[in-house]
Amino acid sequence: MNNGKKRYWDMLKVHESVACVLYNTSRDVLIFVKQFRPGTQLKEDFIPYCAVFVYRALSTGSTTTSIEVEGQSVDWDKVSPNLGITLELCAGIVDETLNLNEIVKKEVLEECGYEIPSENFQRVTSYRTTGISGSKQTLFYAECTDQMKISEGGGLAEEGEFIDVVEMSIPQVRNLIQDEQVTRPATLLFGITWFLMNKV
Ligand SMILES: O=c1ccn([C@@H]2O[C@H](COP(=O)(O)OP(=O)(O)O[C@H]3O[C@H](CO)[C@@H](O)[C@H](O)[C@H]3O)[C@@H](O)[C@H]2O)c(=O)[nH]1
Ligand SMILES: [Mg+2]
């Protein structure tokens, strides 16, 4: 009941997550990740909603064979996979019983290749998504140096992760806030804004 009226609402239970604003002090660059975001594996019988690739594919008006999404047939082979590429903070879901500092440390190593002591991760704040899910994310900040880079990163290929590590200078991240040509989530923009307000 809500104000005396019965209301119905769809919801999706989503894992809690961590994300990190990562700053390389050796070269004054922020470290981000670039990856393909279908939302989930594209399967014949399952259309992932709330997914960057599908949303953007639909808006191209590409219409022929195969899968139907809300009455629109989409020929996925003719849609550029680039539509699903996003620029994001290094982030990971909380699916282990480690503390959040350990989880974010592990994620930074897997995705970006930096080995940073877990106590070096500063907790910034946490927030929730609103709408279909109410999932919580905790944001961290960490500094790294070139000496801490021990692998290429790139994510866990066996879990279907193929991640490019992207470095951007402070002038470049300032521009990114306004650059709508780059597909990026609000959390990335918040992380950059927090960094510019508190660390520059
Ligand atoms: O700038 C960002 C980056 C991520 N997220 C969110 O943070 C959550 C967790 O991040 P994600 O990178 O999706 O989690 P990972 O644990 O790194 O990877 C999961 O998602 C991958 C991509 O689907 C799968 O390959 C992995 O197996 C699965 O563990 C997700 O809800 C993201 O949408 C943000 O809000 N802002
Ligand atoms: Mg991730």
mmCIF file of C-alpha atoms and ligand atoms in Angstrom:
data_model
loop_
_atom_site.group_PDB
_atom_site.id
_atom_site.type_symbol
_atom_site.label_atom_id
_atom_site.label_comp_id
_atom_site.label_asym_id
_atom_site.label_seq_id
_atom_site.Cartn_x
_atom_site.Cartn_y
_atom_site.Cartn_z
ATOM 1 C CA MET A 1 0.000 0.000 0.000
ATOM 2 C CA ASN A 2 1.264 3.462 -0.896
ATOM 3 C CA ASN A 3 -0.867 6.464 0.144
ATOM 4 C CA GLY A 4 -3.805 4.109 0.533
ATOM 5 C CA LYS A 5 -3.400 2.650 -2.975
ATOM 6 C CA LYS A 6 -2.092 -0.773 -3.899
ATOM 7 C CA ARG A 7 0.917 -0.412 -6.227
ATOM 8 C CA TYR A 8 2.774 -2.989 -8.305
ATOM 9 C CA TRP A 9 6.448 -2.593 -9.182
ATOM 10 C CA ASP A 10 8.829 -4.848 -11.114
ATOM 11 C CA MET A 11 12.153 -5.380 -9.433
ATOM 12 C CA LEU A 12 15.434 -7.067 -10.182
ATOM 13 C CA LYS A 13 17.688 -8.319 -7.416
ATOM 14 C CA VAL A 14 21.236 -7.249 -8.261
ATOM 15 C CA HIS A 15 24.508 -8.018 -6.467
ATOM 16 C CA GLU A 16 26.085 -5.333 -4.318
ATOM 17 C CA SER A 17 29.211 -3.922 -5.988
ATOM 18 C CA VAL A 18 32.412 -1.950 -5.523
ATOM 19 C CA ALA A 19 34.031 0.577 -7.878
ATOM 20 C CA CYS A 20 37.327 2.417 -7.769
ATOM 21 C CA VAL A 21 38.701 5.783 -8.869
ATOM 22 C CA LEU A 22 42.260 4.747 -9.649
ATOM 23 C CA TYR A 23 44.999 7.358 -10.001
ATOM 24 C CA ASN A 24 48.474 6.574 -11.291
ATOM 25 C CA THR A 25 50.761 9.117 -9.612
ATOM 26 C CA SER A 26 53.807 8.121 -11.698
ATOM 27 C CA ARG A 27 52.222 9.540 -14.834
ATOM 28 C CA ASP A 28 49.299 11.689 -13.523
ATOM 29 C CA VAL A 29 46.630 9.606 -15.230
ATOM 30 C CA LEU A 30 43.350 8.100 -14.130
ATOM 31 C CA ILE A 31 42.834 4.447 -15.006
ATOM 32 C CA PHE A 32 39.520 3.301 -16.448
ATOM 33 C CA VAL A 33 38.243 0.158 -18.161
ATOM 34 C CA LYS A 34 36.650 -0.276 -21.549
ATOM 35 C CA GLN A 35 34.417 -3.291 -22.156
ATOM 36 C CA PHE A 36 31.515 -4.688 -24.137
ATOM 37 C CA ARG A 37 28.222 -4.442 -22.236
ATOM 38 C CA PRO A 38 25.466 -6.648 -23.577
ATOM 39 C CA GLY A 39 24.200 -7.044 -20.008
ATOM 40 C CA THR A 40 24.450 -10.785 -20.382
ATOM 41 C CA GLN A 41 25.457 -13.271 -23.048
ATOM 42 C CA LEU A 42 23.296 -12.816 -26.166
ATOM 43 C CA LYS A 43 21.356 -16.048 -26.474
ATOM 44 C CA GLU A 44 18.687 -17.001 -29.014
ATOM 45 C CA ASP A 45 16.004 -17.214 -26.392
ATOM 46 C CA PHE A 46 16.952 -14.478 -23.999
ATOM 47 C CA ILE A 47 17.064 -10.748 -24.583
ATOM 48 C CA PRO A 48 18.991 -8.817 -21.968
ATOM 49 C CA TYR A 49 17.206 -5.622 -21.093
ATOM 50 C CA CYS A 50 18.879 -2.648 -19.389
ATOM 51 C CA ALA A 51 21.870 -3.410 -21.583
ATOM 52 C CA VAL A 52 23.870 -0.843 -23.462
ATOM 53 C CA PHE A 53 24.293 -2.844 -26.685
ATOM 54 C CA VAL A 54 20.621 -3.770 -27.020
ATOM 55 C CA TYR A 55 19.352 -0.286 -26.208
ATOM 56 C CA ARG A 56 21.649 1.354 -28.711
ATOM 57 C CA ALA A 57 21.080 -1.322 -31.387
ATOM 58 C CA LEU A 58 17.340 -0.677 -31.219
ATOM 59 C CA SER A 59 17.857 3.048 -31.691
ATOM 60 C CA THR A 60 19.716 2.448 -35.003
ATOM 61 C CA GLY A 61 16.454 1.200 -36.522
ATOM 62 C CA SER A 62 18.287 -1.812 -37.971
ATOM 63 C CA THR A 63 15.413 -4.132 -38.829
ATOM 64 C CA THR A 64 15.472 -7.598 -40.376
ATOM 65 C CA THR A 65 15.735 -11.223 -39.273
ATOM 66 C CA SER A 66 16.387 -13.067 -36.037
ATOM 67 C CA ILE A 67 15.423 -11.769 -32.630
ATOM 68 C CA GLU A 68 12.432 -9.622 -31.798
ATOM 69 C CA VAL A 69 12.603 -7.036 -29.059
ATOM 70 C CA GLU A 70 9.337 -5.283 -28.301
ATOM 71 C CA GLY A 71 7.994 -5.852 -31.787
ATOM 72 C CA GLN A 72 11.169 -4.717 -33.547
ATOM 73 C CA SER A 73 13.208 -7.382 -35.342
ATOM 74 C CA VAL A 74 16.912 -6.814 -35.092
ATOM 75 C CA ASP A 75 19.579 -8.393 -37.280
ATOM 76 C CA TRP A 76 22.359 -8.515 -34.713
ATOM 77 C CA ASP A 77 24.984 -9.414 -37.303
ATOM 78 C CA LYS A 78 24.475 -6.034 -38.947
ATOM 79 C CA VAL A 79 24.728 -4.007 -35.756
ATOM 80 C CA SER A 80 28.212 -2.760 -34.870
ATOM 81 C CA PRO A 81 29.468 -4.303 -31.608
ATOM 82 C CA ASN A 82 31.005 -0.880 -30.902
ATOM 83 C CA LEU A 83 27.563 0.258 -29.776
ATOM 84 C CA GLY A 84 28.031 -1.900 -26.683
ATOM 85 C CA ILE A 85 31.474 -0.562 -25.714
ATOM 86 C CA THR A 86 31.538 1.538 -22.553
ATOM 87 C CA LEU A 87 34.147 3.424 -20.557
ATOM 88 C CA GLU A 88 33.785 2.740 -16.825
ATOM 89 C CA LEU A 89 35.450 2.751 -13.464
ATOM 90 C CA CYS A 90 37.124 -0.494 -12.521
ATOM 91 C CA ALA A 91 34.318 -2.278 -10.683
ATOM 92 C CA GLY A 92 33.189 -5.666 -9.492
ATOM 93 C CA ILE A 93 30.297 -7.450 -7.908
ATOM 94 C CA VAL A 94 30.432 -8.514 -4.263
ATOM 95 C CA ASP A 95 30.036 -12.270 -4.663
ATOM 96 C CA GLU A 96 32.546 -13.456 -2.076
ATOM 97 C CA THR A 97 32.654 -13.238 1.683
ATOM 98 C CA LEU A 98 35.732 -11.015 1.695
ATOM 99 C CA ASN A 99 35.613 -7.479 3.067
ATOM 100 C CA LEU A 100 35.037 -4.729 0.523
ATOM 101 C CA ASN A 101 38.673 -3.535 0.612
ATOM 102 C CA GLU A 102 39.822 -7.035 -0.347
ATOM 103 C CA ILE A 103 37.236 -7.285 -3.108
ATOM 104 C CA VAL A 104 38.126 -3.938 -4.655
ATOM 105 C CA LYS A 105 41.839 -4.778 -4.405
ATOM 106 C CA LYS A 106 41.242 -8.050 -6.279
ATOM 107 C CA GLU A 107 39.151 -6.358 -8.939
ATOM 108 C CA VAL A 108 41.803 -3.673 -9.582
ATOM 109 C CA LEU A 109 44.431 -6.395 -10.007
ATOM 110 C CA GLU A 110 42.271 -8.541 -12.331
ATOM 111 C CA GLU A 111 41.031 -5.709 -14.505
ATOM 112 C CA CYS A 112 43.854 -3.140 -14.419
ATOM 113 C CA GLY A 113 46.936 -5.135 -13.398
ATOM 114 C CA TYR A 114 47.951 -3.065 -10.344
ATOM 115 C CA GLU A 115 48.835 -4.752 -7.046
ATOM 116 C CA ILE A 116 47.785 -2.258 -4.353
ATOM 117 C CA PRO A 117 47.664 -3.059 -0.591
ATOM 118 C CA SER A 118 44.024 -3.358 0.511
ATOM 119 C CA GLU A 119 44.529 -0.740 3.248
ATOM 120 C CA ASN A 120 45.419 1.840 0.576
ATOM 121 C CA PHE A 121 41.850 1.865 -0.714
ATOM 122 C CA GLN A 122 40.024 4.894 0.700
ATOM 123 C CA ARG A 123 36.282 4.433 1.091
ATOM 124 C CA VAL A 124 34.606 7.450 -0.542
ATOM 125 C CA THR A 125 30.909 6.720 -0.083
ATOM 126 C CA SER A 126 28.144 4.337 -1.076
ATOM 127 C CA TYR A 127 24.911 4.851 -2.981
ATOM 128 C CA ARG A 128 22.087 2.847 -4.512
ATOM 129 C CA THR A 129 20.579 2.561 -7.957
ATOM 130 C CA THR A 130 16.927 3.535 -8.017
ATOM 131 C CA GLY A 131 14.172 2.243 -10.256
ATOM 132 C CA ILE A 132 14.090 -1.458 -11.135
ATOM 133 C CA SER A 133 16.860 -2.418 -8.686
ATOM 134 C CA GLY A 134 17.930 -0.898 -5.361
ATOM 135 C CA SER A 135 21.412 -2.326 -5.416
ATOM 136 C CA LYS A 136 24.202 -0.722 -3.414
ATOM 137 C CA GLN A 137 27.631 0.267 -4.684
ATOM 138 C CA THR A 138 30.587 1.374 -2.564
ATOM 139 C CA LEU A 139 33.072 3.734 -4.195
ATOM 140 C CA PHE A 140 36.772 3.646 -3.329
ATOM 141 C CA TYR A 141 39.780 5.775 -4.254
ATOM 142 C CA ALA A 142 43.323 4.457 -4.613
ATOM 143 C CA GLU A 143 46.625 5.724 -5.887
ATOM 144 C CA CYS A 144 49.082 3.504 -7.711
ATOM 145 C CA THR A 145 52.503 3.813 -9.310
ATOM 146 C CA ASP A 146 54.073 2.200 -12.366
ATOM 147 C CA GLN A 147 56.033 -0.087 -9.976
ATOM 148 C CA MET A 148 52.730 -1.587 -8.793
ATOM 149 C CA LYS A 149 51.798 -2.701 -12.323
ATOM 150 C CA ILE A 150 52.426 -6.457 -12.293
ATOM 151 C CA SER A 151 50.218 -7.665 -15.156
ATOM 152 C CA GLU A 152 48.296 -6.471 -18.185
ATOM 153 C CA GLY A 153 44.935 -6.746 -16.417
ATOM 154 C CA GLY A 154 42.073 -7.306 -18.844
ATOM 155 C CA GLY A 155 39.713 -9.254 -16.583
ATOM 156 C CA LEU A 156 39.098 -12.988 -16.340
ATOM 157 C CA ALA A 157 38.825 -14.367 -19.885
ATOM 158 C CA GLU A 158 37.391 -17.626 -18.480
ATOM 159 C CA GLU A 159 34.474 -15.594 -17.113
ATOM 160 C CA GLY A 160 33.950 -13.863 -20.446
ATOM 161 C CA GLU A 161 35.667 -10.635 -19.484
ATOM 162 C CA PHE A 162 37.709 -8.861 -22.172
ATOM 163 C CA ILE A 163 38.689 -5.509 -20.781
ATOM 164 C CA ASP A 164 40.925 -2.766 -22.174
ATOM 165 C CA VAL A 165 42.736 -0.597 -19.652
ATOM 166 C CA VAL A 166 42.445 3.092 -20.561
ATOM 167 C CA GLU A 167 44.569 5.927 -19.171
ATOM 168 C CA MET A 168 43.396 9.540 -19.241
ATOM 169 C CA SER A 169 45.095 12.747 -18.133
ATOM 170 C CA ILE A 170 43.355 15.273 -15.873
ATOM 171 C CA PRO A 171 42.489 17.620 -18.797
ATOM 172 C CA GLN A 172 41.078 14.607 -20.673
ATOM 173 C CA VAL A 173 38.840 13.534 -17.753
ATOM 174 C CA ARG A 174 37.540 17.096 -17.400
ATOM 175 C CA ASN A 175 36.423 16.940 -21.045
ATOM 176 C CA LEU A 176 34.947 13.473 -20.601
ATOM 177 C CA ILE A 177 32.263 14.831 -18.268
ATOM 178 C CA GLN A 178 30.692 16.699 -21.204
ATOM 179 C CA ASP A 179 31.594 14.229 -23.959
ATOM 180 C CA GLU A 180 28.367 12.476 -24.863
ATOM 181 C CA GLN A 181 30.064 10.603 -27.724
ATOM 182 C CA VAL A 182 31.589 8.263 -25.135
ATOM 183 C CA THR A 183 29.136 5.804 -23.600
ATOM 184 C CA ARG A 184 29.753 5.998 -19.854
ATOM 185 C CA PRO A 185 27.727 5.543 -16.666
ATOM 186 C CA ALA A 186 26.904 8.305 -14.184
ATOM 187 C CA THR A 187 29.084 6.605 -11.564
ATOM 188 C CA LEU A 188 32.150 7.243 -13.711
ATOM 189 C CA LEU A 189 31.210 10.914 -13.981
ATOM 190 C CA PHE A 190 30.623 11.069 -10.222
ATOM 191 C CA GLY A 191 33.994 9.412 -9.533
ATOM 192 C CA ILE A 192 35.781 11.913 -11.774
ATOM 193 C CA THR A 193 33.950 14.862 -10.201
ATOM 194 C CA TRP A 194 34.810 13.642 -6.686
ATOM 195 C CA PHE A 195 38.447 13.278 -7.739
ATOM 196 C CA LEU A 196 38.602 16.778 -9.259
ATOM 197 C CA MET A 197 36.984 18.278 -6.140
ATOM 198 C CA ASN A 198 39.111 16.457 -3.576
ATOM 199 C CA LYS A 199 42.410 15.393 -5.075
ATOM 200 C CA VAL A 200 43.413 17.986 -7.662
HETATM 201 O O1 LIG B 1 31.785 2.831 -13.761
HETATM 202 C C1 LIG B 1 31.072 1.882 -13.382
HETATM 203 C C2 LIG B 1 31.440 0.527 -13.528
HETATM 204 C C3 LIG B 1 30.588 -0.467 -13.089
HETATM 205 N N1 LIG B 1 29.410 -0.149 -12.501
HETATM 206 C C4 LIG B 1 28.505 -1.212 -12.006
HETATM 207 O O2 LIG B 1 29.162 -1.981 -11.039
HETATM 208 C C5 LIG B 1 28.628 -3.278 -11.022
HETATM 209 C C6 LIG B 1 29.723 -4.321 -10.979
HETATM 210 O O3 LIG B 1 30.642 -4.153 -12.023
HETATM 211 P P1 LIG B 1 31.015 -5.282 -13.117
HETATM 212 O O4 LIG B 1 32.227 -4.765 -13.819
HETATM 213 O O5 LIG B 1 29.837 -5.638 -13.943
HETATM 214 O O6 LIG B 1 31.370 -6.549 -12.211
HETATM 215 P P2 LIG B 1 32.491 -7.664 -12.386
HETATM 216 O O7 LIG B 1 32.475 -8.441 -11.134
HETATM 217 O O8 LIG B 1 33.771 -7.044 -12.846
HETATM 218 O O9 LIG B 1 32.068 -8.571 -13.584
HETATM 219 C C7 LIG B 1 30.815 -9.247 -13.690
HETATM 220 O O10 LIG B 1 30.321 -8.881 -14.925
HETATM 221 C C8 LIG B 1 31.145 -9.274 -16.041
HETATM 222 C C9 LIG B 1 30.564 -8.660 -17.288
HETATM 223 O O11 LIG B 1 29.280 -9.119 -17.529
HETATM 224 C C10 LIG B 1 31.190 -10.767 -16.097
HETATM 225 O O12 LIG B 1 32.005 -11.176 -17.177
HETATM 226 C C11 LIG B 1 31.744 -11.272 -14.801
HETATM 227 O O13 LIG B 1 31.719 -12.663 -14.800
HETATM 228 C C12 LIG B 1 30.933 -10.742 -13.631
HETATM 229 O O14 LIG B 1 31.559 -11.071 -12.423
HETATM 230 C C13 LIG B 1 27.739 -3.396 -12.252
HETATM 231 O O15 LIG B 1 26.405 -3.273 -11.839
HETATM 232 C C14 LIG B 1 28.110 -2.202 -13.079
HETATM 233 O O16 LIG B 1 27.039 -1.722 -13.830
HETATM 234 C C15 LIG B 1 29.058 1.158 -12.333
HETATM 235 O O17 LIG B 1 28.003 1.471 -11.789
HETATM 236 N N2 LIG B 1 29.895 2.133 -12.788
HETATM 237 MG MG MG B 2 34.196 -5.242 -13.669
#
